[in-house]
XYZ file of C-alpha atoms in Angstrom:
598
model
C -7.407 -42.836 -21.680
C -7.879 -44.943 -18.520
C -4.442 -45.314 -16.552
C -6.314 -47.236 -13.695
C -4.509 -50.402 -12.655
C -7.566 -52.101 -11.350
C -6.621 -52.082 -7.548
C -9.380 -50.863 -5.171
C -7.670 -50.345 -1.703
C -11.060 -50.786 0.165
C -11.589 -54.060 -1.511
C -8.206 -55.484 -2.632
C -9.685 -58.911 -3.482
C -11.513 -57.288 -6.629
C -10.339 -55.855 -9.917
C -11.965 -53.104 -12.008
C -11.169 -52.454 -15.635
C -7.563 -53.900 -15.640
C -7.041 -57.563 -15.720
C -3.206 -58.237 -16.219
C -1.452 -60.140 -13.596
C 0.319 -58.017 -10.838
C 2.703 -60.210 -9.073
C 2.738 -57.978 -6.061
C -0.914 -58.603 -5.501
C -2.772 -61.512 -4.782
C -4.953 -62.904 -7.603
C -8.637 -61.338 -7.471
C -11.782 -63.211 -6.407
C -13.989 -61.087 -8.714
C -13.551 -58.804 -11.661
C -15.669 -56.009 -12.945
C -15.709 -54.357 -16.365
C -17.398 -50.946 -16.795
C -17.860 -50.746 -20.582
C -16.015 -52.128 -23.841
C -13.820 -49.208 -24.754
C -10.380 -50.678 -25.441
C -8.466 -48.784 -22.730
C -10.577 -50.636 -20.161
C -9.876 -54.080 -21.470
C -6.084 -54.634 -20.717
C -5.444 -58.256 -19.959
C -9.074 -59.503 -20.513
C -7.889 -61.793 -23.379
C -5.804 -63.927 -21.343
C -8.071 -63.871 -18.140
C -9.152 -67.412 -17.194
C -10.633 -66.639 -13.729
C -12.635 -65.358 -11.969
C -15.995 -64.210 -13.032
C -16.249 -60.798 -14.805
C -19.371 -58.866 -13.786
C -20.714 -56.259 -16.290
C -23.894 -54.940 -17.753
C -25.955 -57.082 -20.398
C -25.062 -54.735 -23.136
C -21.228 -54.741 -22.442
C -21.229 -58.693 -22.338
C -22.955 -58.876 -25.688
C -20.754 -56.528 -27.420
C -17.621 -57.909 -25.822
C -18.339 -61.431 -27.220
C -18.453 -60.046 -30.677
C -15.598 -57.518 -30.855
C -13.149 -58.056 -33.843
C -9.895 -56.363 -34.362
C -9.589 -54.157 -37.423
C -7.244 -56.266 -39.653
C -9.114 -59.448 -38.935
C -12.567 -57.941 -39.855
C -11.389 -56.093 -43.148
C -9.823 -59.387 -44.253
C -12.897 -61.363 -43.569
C -15.023 -58.748 -45.491
C -12.674 -59.008 -48.391
C -12.879 -62.878 -48.124
C -9.282 -63.328 -47.217
C -10.289 -65.177 -44.170
C -13.046 -67.941 -44.067
C -14.422 -67.199 -40.697
C -14.636 -64.407 -38.126
C -11.936 -63.911 -35.587
C -13.446 -62.560 -32.374
C -11.147 -61.387 -29.592
C -13.092 -62.357 -26.274
C -15.471 -65.126 -27.301
C -13.675 -68.158 -26.144
C -12.583 -66.865 -22.779
C -15.535 -64.529 -21.830
C -18.562 -66.418 -22.963
C -18.449 -68.367 -19.556
C -16.664 -65.809 -17.453
C -18.768 -62.513 -18.258
C -21.759 -62.388 -15.955
C -24.281 -59.600 -16.694
C -26.108 -57.906 -13.927
C -29.096 -55.470 -13.968
C -28.635 -51.763 -13.527
C -29.910 -49.986 -10.239
C -30.254 -53.153 -8.377
C -28.083 -54.038 -5.377
C -26.794 -57.471 -5.907
C -24.747 -59.621 -3.396
C -21.741 -61.247 -4.732
C -19.807 -63.904 -2.564
C -16.130 -63.490 -2.829
C -15.486 -66.319 -0.490
C -17.390 -68.263 2.166
C -18.522 -65.598 4.539
C -16.981 -62.811 2.485
C -19.723 -60.874 0.595
C -19.920 -57.612 -1.136
C -22.796 -55.731 -2.530
C -22.527 -54.216 -5.956
C -24.900 -51.638 -7.751
C -24.421 -50.901 -11.491
C -25.504 -47.253 -12.439
C -25.652 -45.685 -15.810
C -22.733 -43.094 -16.202
C -24.002 -41.055 -19.368
C -21.107 -42.288 -21.481
C -21.846 -45.071 -23.867
C -24.056 -47.927 -24.619
C -23.574 -50.710 -21.868
C -21.278 -48.418 -19.640
C -22.001 -48.439 -15.957
C -20.600 -47.152 -12.650
C -20.098 -49.566 -9.757
C -21.068 -48.511 -6.211
C -19.397 -51.396 -4.056
C -20.325 -51.739 -0.353
C -19.072 -54.166 2.292
C -17.520 -54.635 5.646
C -18.609 -51.097 6.673
C -16.786 -49.520 3.518
C -18.226 -47.950 0.358
C -16.702 -46.683 -2.937
C -17.984 -45.443 -6.238
C -15.890 -46.291 -9.396
C -17.193 -44.193 -12.010
C -15.499 -45.770 -15.123
C -15.958 -43.123 -17.904
C -18.622 -40.462 -17.190
C -20.296 -37.315 -18.411
C -21.446 -35.698 -15.277
C -23.949 -33.256 -16.605
C -26.159 -31.278 -14.194
C -29.277 -33.169 -15.101
C -27.387 -36.485 -14.618
C -25.894 -35.503 -11.177
C -29.386 -34.619 -10.037
C -30.732 -37.910 -11.097
C -27.983 -39.686 -9.021
C -28.743 -37.963 -5.804
C -32.399 -39.206 -6.374
C -31.372 -42.757 -6.962
C -32.517 -44.866 -3.788
C -29.265 -46.682 -3.609
C -26.907 -43.620 -3.981
C -29.075 -41.322 -1.935
C -27.799 -42.278 1.613
C -24.312 -41.317 0.499
C -25.324 -37.742 0.124
C -25.907 -37.572 3.730
C -23.394 -36.062 6.429
C -23.797 -39.222 8.376
C -22.827 -41.508 5.608
C -19.931 -40.733 2.992
C -18.134 -42.772 0.400
C -14.741 -43.754 1.514
C -13.427 -42.987 -2.055
C -14.681 -41.854 -5.359
C -12.612 -43.476 -8.323
C -13.183 -40.673 -10.866
C -12.854 -40.387 -14.677
C -10.384 -37.429 -14.679
C -9.798 -37.169 -18.353
C -10.490 -33.393 -18.486
C -9.641 -32.730 -14.837
C -7.956 -29.309 -15.024
C -8.742 -25.843 -14.270
C -7.274 -24.510 -17.418
C -9.333 -23.677 -20.514
C -10.725 -25.170 -22.470
C -11.601 -27.982 -20.248
C -13.599 -25.864 -17.516
C -16.950 -25.763 -19.257
C -18.372 -27.901 -22.134
C -21.663 -27.634 -24.024
C -24.149 -30.182 -22.914
C -24.922 -33.205 -25.072
C -28.499 -31.717 -25.777
C -26.885 -28.401 -26.862
C -24.449 -30.376 -29.202
C -27.444 -32.242 -30.716
C -29.642 -29.117 -31.027
C -26.572 -27.405 -32.866
C -26.190 -30.556 -35.215
C -29.945 -30.527 -35.978
C -30.070 -26.852 -36.952
C -27.169 -27.333 -39.404
C -28.504 -30.546 -41.094
C -31.872 -28.580 -41.573
C -29.992 -26.057 -43.855
C -29.350 -28.840 -46.444
C -31.646 -29.921 -49.344
C -33.986 -33.003 -48.621
C -31.856 -35.392 -50.870
C -28.563 -34.601 -49.044
C -26.643 -37.592 -47.676
C -24.852 -37.438 -44.467
C -22.089 -39.564 -43.126
C -21.842 -39.480 -39.290
C -18.270 -40.452 -37.932
C -18.910 -42.850 -35.185
C -15.377 -43.968 -34.575
C -16.200 -45.605 -31.208
C -19.178 -46.499 -28.910
C -21.112 -43.539 -27.331
C -22.872 -41.766 -30.161
C -26.182 -43.896 -30.011
C -28.315 -40.999 -28.932
C -27.086 -38.947 -31.812
C -28.139 -41.653 -34.289
C -31.689 -41.787 -32.597
C -31.912 -37.957 -32.841
C -30.669 -37.693 -36.459
C -32.876 -40.612 -37.681
C -35.997 -39.221 -36.079
C -35.299 -35.467 -37.324
C -34.451 -36.409 -41.011
C -36.972 -39.268 -41.015
C -34.313 -41.726 -42.166
C -32.878 -44.743 -40.847
C -29.078 -45.111 -40.472
C -26.923 -47.520 -42.710
C -24.486 -49.784 -40.668
C -21.920 -52.223 -42.229
C -22.322 -55.850 -41.389
C -19.825 -55.700 -38.493
C -21.783 -52.903 -36.547
C -24.939 -54.511 -37.448
C -23.791 -57.708 -35.630
C -22.601 -55.694 -32.678
C -25.830 -53.613 -32.158
C -28.206 -56.515 -33.425
C -26.930 -58.486 -30.421
C -28.512 -56.139 -27.890
C -31.929 -57.080 -29.213
C -34.087 -60.022 -27.923
C -35.832 -60.201 -31.186
C -35.209 -63.506 -33.148
C -33.378 -63.577 -36.484
C -36.382 -63.402 -38.827
C -37.801 -60.402 -36.748
C -34.446 -58.594 -36.936
C -34.389 -59.036 -40.602
C -37.760 -57.828 -40.892
C -36.739 -54.739 -39.089
C -33.967 -54.040 -41.652
C -30.903 -55.592 -39.947
C -29.492 -58.481 -41.925
C -27.986 -60.419 -38.954
C -26.716 -64.068 -39.261
C -28.045 -65.214 -35.965
C -30.132 -64.232 -33.018
C -29.001 -63.719 -29.417
C -30.451 -66.834 -27.658
C -28.843 -66.114 -24.413
C -30.482 -62.686 -24.198
C -33.826 -64.115 -25.146
C -33.532 -67.098 -22.462
C -32.111 -64.903 -19.755
C -34.771 -62.262 -20.268
C -32.439 -59.370 -19.715
C -33.170 -56.372 -21.685
C -30.855 -53.532 -22.994
C -32.723 -50.339 -22.665
C -31.558 -48.772 -25.982
C -32.392 -51.896 -28.076
C -35.869 -51.024 -29.196
C -34.941 -47.684 -30.421
C -31.697 -48.871 -32.158
C -32.925 -52.404 -33.563
C -36.703 -52.409 -33.368
C -39.446 -54.152 -31.341
C -42.832 -55.820 -31.706
C -45.616 -53.371 -31.794
C -48.744 -55.427 -31.383
C -48.661 -57.871 -34.251
C -46.019 -56.114 -36.362
C -42.531 -55.133 -36.116
C -41.633 -51.587 -35.618
C -38.251 -51.042 -36.979
C -35.554 -49.239 -35.001
C -33.164 -46.314 -36.343
C -30.492 -48.812 -37.647
C -30.648 -50.588 -40.942
C -28.560 -52.634 -43.334
C -30.219 -51.010 -46.248
C -27.805 -48.641 -48.076
C -30.441 -46.467 -49.974
C -30.916 -44.120 -46.941
C -29.815 -40.602 -46.226
C -27.658 -41.208 -43.108
C -24.753 -43.498 -43.009
C -22.489 -44.608 -40.147
C -20.822 -47.557 -41.635
C -17.199 -48.220 -41.595
C -15.291 -47.006 -44.637
C -13.567 -49.394 -46.954
C -16.382 -52.149 -46.252
C -17.980 -51.812 -49.640
C -20.846 -49.096 -49.046
C -21.350 -47.760 -52.666
C -22.571 -44.492 -51.151
C -19.577 -43.637 -48.898
C -16.728 -45.606 -50.606
C -17.291 -44.279 -54.058
C -18.402 -40.616 -53.224
C -16.003 -39.191 -56.003
C -17.882 -35.883 -56.277
C -17.749 -35.210 -52.666
C -21.542 -34.789 -52.409
C -21.637 -36.610 -48.914
C -21.741 -34.209 -45.977
C -19.741 -35.405 -43.306
C -20.656 -35.089 -39.524
C -18.026 -35.110 -37.012
C -18.352 -34.699 -33.367
C -15.757 -32.652 -31.219
C -15.204 -32.207 -27.558
C -16.065 -28.703 -27.165
C -16.130 -25.345 -28.994
C -14.517 -22.720 -26.708
C -16.811 -19.661 -26.172
C -15.756 -16.319 -27.648
C -13.012 -17.767 -29.628
C -14.618 -20.552 -31.714
C -11.726 -22.706 -31.057
C -12.850 -26.197 -31.706
C -11.173 -29.143 -29.644
C -11.220 -32.229 -31.641
C -12.032 -35.860 -30.606
C -8.678 -37.418 -31.244
C -9.239 -40.445 -28.959
C -9.218 -38.557 -25.848
C -10.607 -40.742 -23.028
C -9.894 -44.053 -24.902
C -11.855 -46.019 -27.413
C -9.954 -44.723 -30.401
C -10.658 -47.044 -33.335
C -13.034 -49.304 -31.350
C -15.539 -49.199 -34.388
C -13.544 -47.356 -37.016
C -9.814 -47.432 -38.010
C -8.006 -44.315 -39.576
C -4.342 -44.545 -40.824
C -2.554 -41.517 -39.681
C 0.884 -40.097 -39.806
C 2.288 -38.615 -36.569
C 4.521 -35.616 -37.636
C 6.296 -35.285 -34.413
C 8.269 -32.299 -33.862
C 9.535 -29.578 -36.285
C 12.977 -31.340 -35.912
C 11.493 -34.560 -36.969
C 9.832 -32.885 -40.051
C 13.156 -31.347 -40.950
C 14.971 -34.625 -40.956
C 12.239 -36.451 -42.641
C 12.342 -33.941 -45.529
C 16.049 -34.278 -45.796
C 15.510 -37.907 -46.323
C 12.739 -37.556 -48.840
C 14.981 -35.256 -50.925
C 17.425 -38.007 -51.606
C 14.676 -40.058 -53.275
C 12.233 -37.504 -54.601
C 13.694 -35.053 -57.289
C 10.395 -32.986 -57.786
C 11.008 -29.929 -55.861
C 7.459 -28.802 -56.113
C 6.236 -31.947 -54.707
C 8.788 -31.645 -52.059
C 7.743 -28.193 -51.016
C 3.999 -29.436 -50.976
C 4.843 -32.266 -48.724
C 6.611 -29.997 -46.267
C 3.694 -27.462 -46.155
C 1.391 -30.511 -45.421
C 3.591 -31.671 -42.440
C 3.964 -28.088 -41.075
C 0.189 -27.411 -41.365
C -0.300 -30.695 -39.489
C 2.179 -29.514 -36.798
C 0.438 -26.089 -36.512
C -2.978 -27.632 -36.315
C -2.251 -28.964 -32.652
C -2.809 -32.650 -33.154
C 0.140 -33.204 -35.365
C -1.356 -35.898 -37.559
C -2.375 -36.495 -41.123
C -5.139 -38.901 -42.155
C -3.521 -40.965 -44.819
C -6.631 -42.571 -46.155
C -4.591 -45.708 -46.909
C -5.881 -49.351 -47.408
C -4.098 -51.224 -44.629
C -5.473 -54.553 -46.022
C -3.245 -54.298 -48.939
C -0.302 -54.513 -46.692
C 0.622 -56.518 -43.554
C -2.073 -57.866 -41.288
C -0.244 -56.127 -38.466
C -2.103 -52.820 -37.840
C 1.216 -51.549 -36.203
C 3.369 -52.490 -39.177
C 5.821 -49.961 -40.278
C 6.052 -48.260 -43.639
C 9.364 -47.891 -45.346
C 10.651 -44.386 -46.091
C 10.205 -44.901 -49.672
C 6.551 -46.139 -49.394
C 5.609 -43.265 -46.835
C 6.961 -40.861 -49.242
C 4.891 -42.328 -52.060
C 1.765 -42.232 -49.835
C 2.335 -38.644 -48.789
C 2.720 -37.546 -52.398
C -0.416 -39.507 -53.380
C -2.282 -37.919 -50.489
C -1.251 -34.329 -52.070
C -2.263 -35.436 -55.524
C -5.754 -36.620 -54.185
C -6.307 -33.515 -52.319
C -5.696 -31.392 -55.493
C -7.754 -33.372 -57.618
C -10.639 -34.520 -55.489
C -13.187 -31.958 -54.193
C -13.326 -31.688 -50.466
C -16.387 -32.874 -48.616
C -18.558 -30.250 -46.697
C -18.404 -30.953 -42.911
C -20.425 -30.235 -39.925
C -18.844 -30.340 -36.369
C -20.739 -30.325 -33.257
C -19.849 -30.318 -29.687
C -20.528 -33.846 -27.941
C -18.063 -34.809 -25.271
C -18.481 -38.290 -23.698
C -16.292 -37.136 -20.840
C -16.956 -34.452 -18.036
C -15.651 -31.053 -18.043
C -13.974 -29.920 -14.958
C -16.810 -27.919 -13.614
C -19.016 -31.085 -14.114
C -16.621 -33.153 -12.155
C -16.810 -30.598 -9.176
C -20.534 -30.823 -9.261
C -20.368 -34.546 -9.101
C -17.677 -34.614 -6.186
C -19.725 -31.891 -4.437
C -22.828 -33.783 -4.402
C -21.396 -36.808 -2.559
C -18.639 -35.173 -0.633
C -16.423 -38.338 -0.470
C -13.677 -38.721 1.967
C -11.158 -39.318 -0.908
C -10.863 -38.884 -4.605
C -8.534 -41.232 -6.582
C -8.101 -40.273 -10.262
C -8.346 -42.928 -12.948
C -6.634 -40.884 -15.801
C -3.318 -39.556 -14.917
C -0.077 -38.647 -16.986
C 2.625 -39.312 -14.392
C 5.282 -37.590 -16.707
C 3.237 -34.311 -16.777
C 1.838 -34.511 -13.203
C 2.580 -31.665 -10.825
C 0.867 -30.454 -7.603
C -1.677 -28.345 -9.447
C -3.265 -31.635 -10.872
C -3.428 -33.171 -7.277
C -6.874 -34.244 -6.165
C -6.633 -31.952 -3.210
C -6.095 -28.882 -5.410
C -8.844 -29.818 -7.905
C -11.435 -31.284 -5.609
C -10.257 -30.519 -1.914
C -13.042 -28.118 -1.310
C -15.742 -30.578 -2.142
C -14.584 -33.484 -0.081
C -15.396 -34.528 3.548
C -11.839 -35.901 4.103
C -8.391 -34.190 3.982
C -6.105 -37.097 3.152
C -5.836 -37.854 -0.611
C -4.005 -41.234 -1.167
C -3.059 -40.717 -4.804
C -1.565 -37.450 -4.000
C 0.644 -38.835 -1.547
C 1.853 -41.640 -4.009
C 2.368 -38.899 -6.770
C 4.230 -36.490 -4.649
C 6.805 -39.160 -3.763
C 7.408 -39.739 -7.554
C 7.340 -36.044 -8.064
C 9.791 -35.085 -5.390
C 12.117 -38.243 -6.493
C 12.029 -36.727 -10.122
C 13.167 -33.421 -8.505
C 15.843 -35.074 -6.675
C 17.171 -36.770 -9.733
C 17.415 -33.500 -11.635
C 19.353 -31.818 -8.718
C 21.737 -34.847 -8.933
C 22.118 -34.402 -12.705
C 22.735 -30.594 -11.987
C 25.239 -31.447 -9.354
C 27.181 -33.498 -12.031
C 27.061 -30.691 -14.553
C 28.068 -28.171 -11.791
C 30.912 -30.259 -10.753
C 32.122 -30.666 -14.378
C 32.075 -26.980 -14.751
C 33.984 -26.554 -11.452
C 36.841 -28.887 -12.723
C 36.975 -27.124 -15.870
C 37.187 -23.750 -14.417
C 39.765 -24.937 -11.943
C 41.912 -26.465 -14.542
C 41.674 -23.172 -16.403
C 42.969 -21.330 -13.378
C 39.795 -19.275 -12.777
C 38.810 -17.774 -9.453
C 36.146 -19.960 -8.053
C 35.928 -18.878 -4.516
C 32.546 -17.321 -5.057
C 30.919 -20.582 -6.299
C 29.017 -22.459 -3.517
C 28.460 -26.141 -3.713
C 25.096 -27.324 -5.053
C 22.697 -28.567 -2.529
C 21.771 -32.003 -3.202
C 19.377 -32.495 -0.291
C 16.969 -29.665 0.019
C 13.400 -29.345 1.493
C 11.217 -28.769 -1.416
C 8.291 -27.690 0.405
C 5.854 -29.375 -2.109
C 4.422 -31.388 0.848
C 2.500 -28.050 1.715
C 0.289 -29.255 -1.260
C -0.794 -32.138 1.077
C -1.814 -29.844 4.064
C -2.159 -26.235 3.016
C -5.608 -24.848 2.443
C -7.013 -25.382 -0.905
C -7.754 -21.653 -1.304
C -3.968 -21.065 -0.959
C -3.038 -23.436 -3.530
C -5.780 -21.950 -6.042
C -4.156 -18.748 -5.839
C -1.277 -20.131 -7.995
C -3.839 -20.676 -10.889
C -3.820 -16.947 -11.607
C -0.220 -16.161 -10.908
C 2.211 -15.103 -13.545
C 5.100 -17.575 -14.652
C 7.521 -15.171 -12.927
C 5.769 -15.398 -9.583
C 5.376 -19.106 -9.709
C 8.999 -19.459 -10.517
C 9.871 -17.323 -7.371
C 8.039 -19.983 -5.362
C 9.846 -23.000 -6.734
C 12.705 -24.591 -4.848
C 15.808 -22.906 -4.930
C 18.409 -24.038 -7.775
C 21.472 -25.699 -6.951
C 24.138 -23.283 -5.366
C 21.631 -21.259 -3.351
C 21.977 -20.602 0.346
C 18.524 -22.218 1.247
C 15.545 -23.629 -0.533
C 12.299 -21.856 -0.855
C 8.812 -23.413 -0.452
C 6.296 -23.638 -3.348
C 3.533 -22.548 -1.278
C 4.053 -20.572 1.733
C 1.383 -21.685 4.479
C -0.817 -18.861 5.721
C -0.078 -17.155 9.008
C -3.283 -18.622 10.579
C -2.525 -22.302 9.477
């Protein structure tokens, strides 16, 4: 999930993918939106100025996005009209730009920047931004899947090609670091093509009358739709909401779209009048082929073999599959080689619930489960049911993600999708979940690897292709950050510069955390000292803890990357030996010793 706060140091007068007010910074003169995944939209609802530049597809989808509880209540006729999130504010502010076309934008009189939008191989409408001006240049990747073929296409792009030369380098690459780690299983991913090939081989094993349900919980699986539809010679059923979203990408009029099988309520007059095209629209929605309409792969018709509609929206095929005849297709991030361990898509990289909403129970830790079961035991007297509930929660905890799909109908409760359940209701839902799982047969499932974000090796290939002066990560967990997640450690060998701004910022936070821990240990040791003294113990051998000590972590900012990489293969004991000395030691040890020739 993106944690980028929108600030581009090289161009402080613009904001990208983060639109909340920041009092410490001046208001922006221009904004940019890379795509419509929810983790890139923070603050957009309340934005009233300036213009927001994006791709054509992003603008059209953005204007039609609806939150889950509004659209399900509209579908159930509890609301008289649709409630869209961004239409009122963004209809005038969102400005579409063509891809691969350098565009001059005036921020203020005499203050211009040049912006080029580039496809990032992530989802429909997504773009990267190459921003140039005043002798500086940055590449903001947004979310990317940097497969080798895609990186090769970038270095052939006439606008980007100059930045592969030694004489002209990007000042900074703002990089999607969702899976930026040298540890397995994120080093290598199967390519998208390999994933689709695996999927097609699996669906080919089923009889010709098999119905498939593809779990497209967010944007980014459009190429899978096209491949499945073509391979099975079947169109794909969408619910009215998704039909409205994807139908808006076509410049066909309403009657033509309906002839193509999409029951839209209106046409996109803006798209037709602006004469801007969305590259994927013909394959998805259809087009004029001579004097007749050639349908795309998407349809509102329900009597097809492939469905990708939202559950709970009234599709008789999916919502009433009591015999579990439908085969479910679920994308995963990757399948680890030699182990067949599957890494599930659980909202990694953002976008969770953009197109689909699942109700899940987060189990927490083993201690949380124990406390929860103690509370349940007071209201549930069926010991066998209690045991099954406990087993269900324990299995979810062992499974790695710690969640259980409750398959609830949120529309029957509060309109607030974050509403809390009472203990009594939660226990009832869990017991019902167990009963259903016993009575209803399980659907067959096909899982295939199809990550929308880059593996670590792919990120290295991208950075190496451009050799930027600096790399700034756009996905960072500050609580878990340590020097082995620094940009210098991960990408330093592939950069033309040797100073990494984000590393310096994080090192200050990291060392402040270490100092706080040291102070807390001081308090504990002083308490122990006082206790031992009052008990008349001999304390002459106890040395006072050192509050201030040189941690040596700054070596991560200057030491050769090869020296840092050595730690990746070290045992925990060896790493511990290089950590700063604990309070009470005579001196502090450095984390990484500088080489003799440094």
